[in-house]
PDB file of C-alpha atoms in Angstrom:
ATOM      1  CA  UNK A   1      20.535  25.229   5.824  1.00 41.00           C
ATOM      2  CA  UNK A   2      21.089  21.960   7.668  1.00 43.00           C
ATOM      3  CA  UNK A   3      17.339  21.370   7.925  1.00 44.00           C
ATOM      4  CA  UNK A   4      16.930  21.751   4.174  1.00 49.00           C
ATOM      5  CA  UNK A   5      19.553  19.064   3.568  1.00 46.00           C
ATOM      6  CA  UNK A   6      17.890  16.689   6.023  1.00 51.00           C
ATOM      7  CA  UNK A   7      14.493  17.479   4.535  1.00 57.00           C
ATOM      8  CA  UNK A   8      15.821  16.891   1.013  1.00 60.00           C
ATOM      9  CA  UNK A   9      17.324  13.561   2.095  1.00 61.00           C
ATOM     10  CA  UNK A  10      14.065  12.564   3.752  1.00 66.00           C
ATOM     11  CA  UNK A  11      12.184  13.515   0.600  1.00 75.00           C
ATOM     12  CA  UNK A  12      14.506  11.403  -1.575  1.00 83.00           C
ATOM     13  CA  UNK A  13      14.066   8.458   0.808  1.00 78.00           C
ATOM     14  CA  UNK A  14      10.302   8.768   0.496  1.00 79.00           C
ATOM     15  CA  UNK A  15      10.554   8.860  -3.291  1.00 89.00           C
ATOM     16  CA  UNK A  16      12.837   5.808  -3.396  1.00 92.00           C
ATOM     17  CA  UNK A  17      10.535   3.865  -1.064  1.00 93.00           C
ATOM     18  CA  UNK A  18       7.562   4.757  -3.261  1.00 93.00           C
ATOM     19  CA  UNK A  19       9.476   3.604  -6.351  1.00 95.00           C
ATOM     20  CA  UNK A  20      10.153   0.277  -4.662  1.00 96.00           C
ATOM     21  CA  UNK A  21       6.486  -0.077  -3.729  1.00 95.00           C
ATOM     22  CA  UNK A  22       5.407   0.698  -7.292  1.00 94.00           C
ATOM     23  CA  UNK A  23       7.882  -1.862  -8.601  1.00 96.00           C
ATOM     24  CA  UNK A  24       6.525  -4.389  -6.099  1.00 95.00           C
ATOM     25  CA  UNK A  25       2.962  -3.758  -7.303  1.00 92.00           C
ATOM     26  CA  UNK A  26       4.075  -4.266 -10.917  1.00 93.00           C
ATOM     27  CA  UNK A  27       5.837  -7.514 -10.034  1.00 93.00           C
ATOM     28  CA  UNK A  28       2.952  -8.751  -7.873  1.00 90.00           C
ATOM     29  CA  UNK A  29       0.569  -7.989 -10.716  1.00 88.00           C
ATOM     30  CA  UNK A  30       2.710  -9.870 -13.239  1.00 90.00           C
ATOM     31  CA  UNK A  31       3.788 -12.852 -11.124  1.00 89.00           C
ATOM     32  CA  UNK A  32       1.551 -12.927  -8.083  1.00 88.00           C
ATOM     33  CA  UNK A  33       2.646 -12.140  -4.556  1.00 88.00           C
ATOM     34  CA  UNK A  34       3.812 -15.646  -3.700  1.00 87.00           C
ATOM     35  CA  UNK A  35       5.931 -16.102  -6.825  1.00 90.00           C
ATOM     36  CA  UNK A  36       7.511 -12.636  -6.653  1.00 92.00           C
ATOM     37  CA  UNK A  37      10.994 -12.318  -5.193  1.00 96.00           C
ATOM     38  CA  UNK A  38      13.067  -9.449  -3.861  1.00 97.00           C
ATOM     39  CA  UNK A  39      15.292  -9.898  -6.921  1.00 98.00           C
ATOM     40  CA  UNK A  40      12.251  -9.357  -9.154  1.00 97.00           C
ATOM     41  CA  UNK A  41      11.308  -6.194  -7.270  1.00 97.00           C
ATOM     42  CA  UNK A  42      14.780  -4.629  -7.372  1.00 97.00           C
ATOM     43  CA  UNK A  43      15.128  -5.493 -11.054  1.00 97.00           C
ATOM     44  CA  UNK A  44      11.812  -3.769 -11.780  1.00 97.00           C
ATOM     45  CA  UNK A  45      12.852  -0.761  -9.681  1.00 96.00           C
ATOM     46  CA  UNK A  46      16.304  -0.603 -11.262  1.00 96.00           C
ATOM     47  CA  UNK A  47      18.135  -0.581  -7.935  1.00 96.00           C
ATOM     48  CA  UNK A  48      20.633  -2.779  -6.141  1.00 96.00           C
ATOM     49  CA  UNK A  49      19.341  -5.422  -3.769  1.00 96.00           C
ATOM     50  CA  UNK A  50      20.933  -3.620  -0.841  1.00 96.00           C
ATOM     51  CA  UNK A  51      18.743  -0.605  -1.575  1.00 95.00           C
ATOM     52  CA  UNK A  52      15.656  -2.736  -1.031  1.00 97.00           C
ATOM     53  CA  UNK A  53      16.919  -3.697   2.417  1.00 97.00           C
ATOM     54  CA  UNK A  54      17.419  -0.043   3.377  1.00 95.00           C
ATOM     55  CA  UNK A  55      13.635   0.315   3.201  1.00 95.00           C
ATOM     56  CA  UNK A  56      12.256  -3.136   3.974  1.00 96.00           C
ATOM     57  CA  UNK A  57      13.448  -5.926   6.246  1.00 95.00           C
ATOM     58  CA  UNK A  58      11.949  -8.723   4.149  1.00 93.00           C
ATOM     59  CA  UNK A  59       9.718  -9.294   1.152  1.00 93.00           C
ATOM     60  CA  UNK A  60       6.837  -9.723   3.611  1.00 88.00           C
ATOM     61  CA  UNK A  61       7.573  -6.240   4.948  1.00 90.00           C
ATOM     62  CA  UNK A  62       7.187  -4.856   1.413  1.00 93.00           C
ATOM     63  CA  UNK A  63       4.035  -6.949   0.864  1.00 89.00           C
ATOM     64  CA  UNK A  64       2.541  -5.508   4.045  1.00 86.00           C
ATOM     65  CA  UNK A  65       3.438  -1.966   2.926  1.00 88.00           C
ATOM     66  CA  UNK A  66       1.754  -2.527  -0.442  1.00 88.00           C
ATOM     67  CA  UNK A  67      -1.325  -3.993   1.273  1.00 83.00           C
ATOM     68  CA  UNK A  68      -1.444  -1.010   3.631  1.00 82.00           C
ATOM     69  CA  UNK A  69      -1.222   1.423   0.713  1.00 84.00           C
ATOM     70  CA  UNK A  70      -4.009  -0.424  -1.079  1.00 82.00           C
ATOM     71  CA  UNK A  71      -6.250  -0.364   1.998  1.00 78.00           C
ATOM     72  CA  UNK A  72      -5.380   3.295   2.620  1.00 80.00           C
ATOM     73  CA  UNK A  73      -6.456   4.130  -0.929  1.00 79.00           C
ATOM     74  CA  UNK A  74      -9.782   2.404  -0.395  1.00 77.00           C
ATOM     75  CA  UNK A  75     -10.248   4.161   2.951  1.00 77.00           C
ATOM     76  CA  UNK A  76      -9.563   7.525   1.308  1.00 81.00           C
ATOM     77  CA  UNK A  77     -12.140   6.874  -1.428  1.00 79.00           C
ATOM     78  CA  UNK A  78     -14.731   5.649   1.050  1.00 78.00           C
ATOM     79  CA  UNK A  79     -14.142   8.594   3.385  1.00 82.00           C
ATOM     80  CA  UNK A  80     -14.455  11.047   0.492  1.00 81.00           C
ATOM     81  CA  UNK A  81     -17.726   9.432  -0.592  1.00 79.00           C
ATOM     82  CA  UNK A  82     -19.166   9.435   2.925  1.00 79.00           C
ATOM     83  CA  UNK A  83     -18.328  13.073   3.631  1.00 84.00           C
ATOM     84  CA  UNK A  84     -19.222  14.648   0.283  1.00 84.00           C
ATOM     85  CA  UNK A  85     -22.028  16.989   1.323  1.00 87.00           C
ATOM     86  CA  UNK A  86     -22.749  17.883  -2.304  1.00 91.00           C
ATOM     87  CA  UNK A  87     -24.223  14.401  -2.789  1.00 87.00           C
ATOM     88  CA  UNK A  88     -27.520  13.070  -1.569  1.00 89.00           C
ATOM     89  CA  UNK A  89     -27.443  10.173   0.914  1.00 86.00           C
ATOM     90  CA  UNK A  90     -28.227   7.734  -1.901  1.00 87.00           C
ATOM     91  CA  UNK A  91     -25.429   9.171  -4.062  1.00 85.00           C
ATOM     92  CA  UNK A  92     -23.030   8.879  -1.106  1.00 83.00           C
ATOM     93  CA  UNK A  93     -23.995   5.248  -0.623  1.00 83.00           C
ATOM     94  CA  UNK A  94     -23.462   4.527  -4.317  1.00 84.00           C
ATOM     95  CA  UNK A  95     -20.086   6.308  -4.233  1.00 79.00           C
ATOM     96  CA  UNK A  96     -19.173   4.305  -1.131  1.00 77.00           C
ATOM     97  CA  UNK A  97     -19.950   1.095  -3.014  1.00 80.00           C
ATOM     98  CA  UNK A  98     -17.914   2.250  -5.990  1.00 77.00           C
ATOM     99  CA  UNK A  99     -15.004   2.959  -3.641  1.00 72.00           C
ATOM    100  CA  UNK A 100     -14.810  -0.653  -2.502  1.00 73.00           C
ATOM    101  CA  UNK A 101     -16.298  -2.548  -5.456  1.00 74.00           C
ATOM    102  CA  UNK A 102     -13.124  -3.330  -7.377  1.00 69.00           C
ATOM    103  CA  UNK A 103     -10.894  -4.245  -4.448  1.00 71.00           C
ATOM    104  CA  UNK A 104      -9.699  -7.783  -4.886  1.00 68.00           C
ATOM    105  CA  UNK A 105     -10.562  -8.001  -8.582  1.00 71.00           C
ATOM    106  CA  UNK A 106      -6.964  -8.733  -9.483  1.00 74.00           C
ATOM    107  CA  UNK A 107      -5.380 -11.954  -8.170  1.00 75.00           C
ATOM    108  CA  UNK A 108      -2.483 -10.114  -6.521  1.00 76.00           C
ATOM    109  CA  UNK A 109      -4.957  -7.874  -4.675  1.00 76.00           C
ATOM    110  CA  UNK A 110      -6.667 -10.939  -3.241  1.00 78.00           C
ATOM    111  CA  UNK A 111      -3.271 -12.153  -2.021  1.00 77.00           C
ATOM    112  CA  UNK A 112      -2.598  -8.737  -0.496  1.00 77.00           C
ATOM    113  CA  UNK A 113      -5.942  -8.811   1.282  1.00 76.00           C
ATOM    114  CA  UNK A 114      -5.013 -12.184   2.740  1.00 78.00           C
ATOM    115  CA  UNK A 115      -1.772 -10.638   4.007  1.00 73.00           C
ATOM    116  CA  UNK A 116      -3.708  -7.723   5.462  1.00 69.00           C
ATOM    117  CA  UNK A 117      -5.881 -10.142   7.443  1.00 74.00           C
ATOM    118  CA  UNK A 118      -3.008 -12.168   8.926  1.00 76.00           C
ATOM    119  CA  UNK A 119      -2.882 -12.131  12.739  1.00 80.00           C
ATOM    120  CA  UNK A 120       0.543 -10.454  12.725  1.00 75.00           C
ATOM    121  CA  UNK A 121      -0.956  -7.511  10.812  1.00 69.00           C
ATOM    122  CA  UNK A 122      -3.733  -6.944  13.327  1.00 76.00           C
ATOM    123  CA  UNK A 123      -2.508  -3.447  14.256  1.00 73.00           C
ATOM    124  CA  UNK A 124      -2.612  -2.363  10.621  1.00 67.00           C
ATOM    125  CA  UNK A 125      -6.035  -3.962  10.206  1.00 67.00           C
ATOM    126  CA  UNK A 126      -7.349  -2.257  13.348  1.00 73.00           C
ATOM    127  CA  UNK A 127      -5.918   1.122  12.312  1.00 66.00           C
ATOM    128  CA  UNK A 128      -7.702   0.930   8.969  1.00 62.00           C
ATOM    129  CA  UNK A 129     -10.916  -0.152  10.681  1.00 63.00           C
ATOM    130  CA  UNK A 130     -10.710   2.825  13.034  1.00 65.00           C
ATOM    131  CA  UNK A 131     -10.179   5.135  10.076  1.00 56.00           C
ATOM    132  CA  UNK A 132     -13.179   3.675   8.251  1.00 54.00           C
ATOM    133  CA  UNK A 133     -15.350   4.203  11.342  1.00 56.00           C
ATOM    134  CA  UNK A 134     -14.359   7.866  11.494  1.00 54.00           C
TER     135      UNK A 134
END
């Protein structure tokens, strides 16, 4: 029974963190990454400011998490395209291109990509590169 409670708590934490990330994406989309504040994010998420700091140390920490999620989504699409044996090699290549084509179309995504490429995010960058290389 104790494990179920811990698991339920862990599940709720994951949901709350995801809600904060979704709110951050909405705010970044509306205001841009640079202009967005923690206050904007918590207002969009409908939580107290202290809740934000249970999950993220700083706004930059949340920005990095959003950038990582964006890159992870691209990596998942690219991996699916590359390993889909029901497609011909040409179809896989086209699907690969479609998986990365729209990244950075929105201004906030370009800002997130800049964050992703900062020297302090090298480990994240390298991890995604390793994943892309299989």
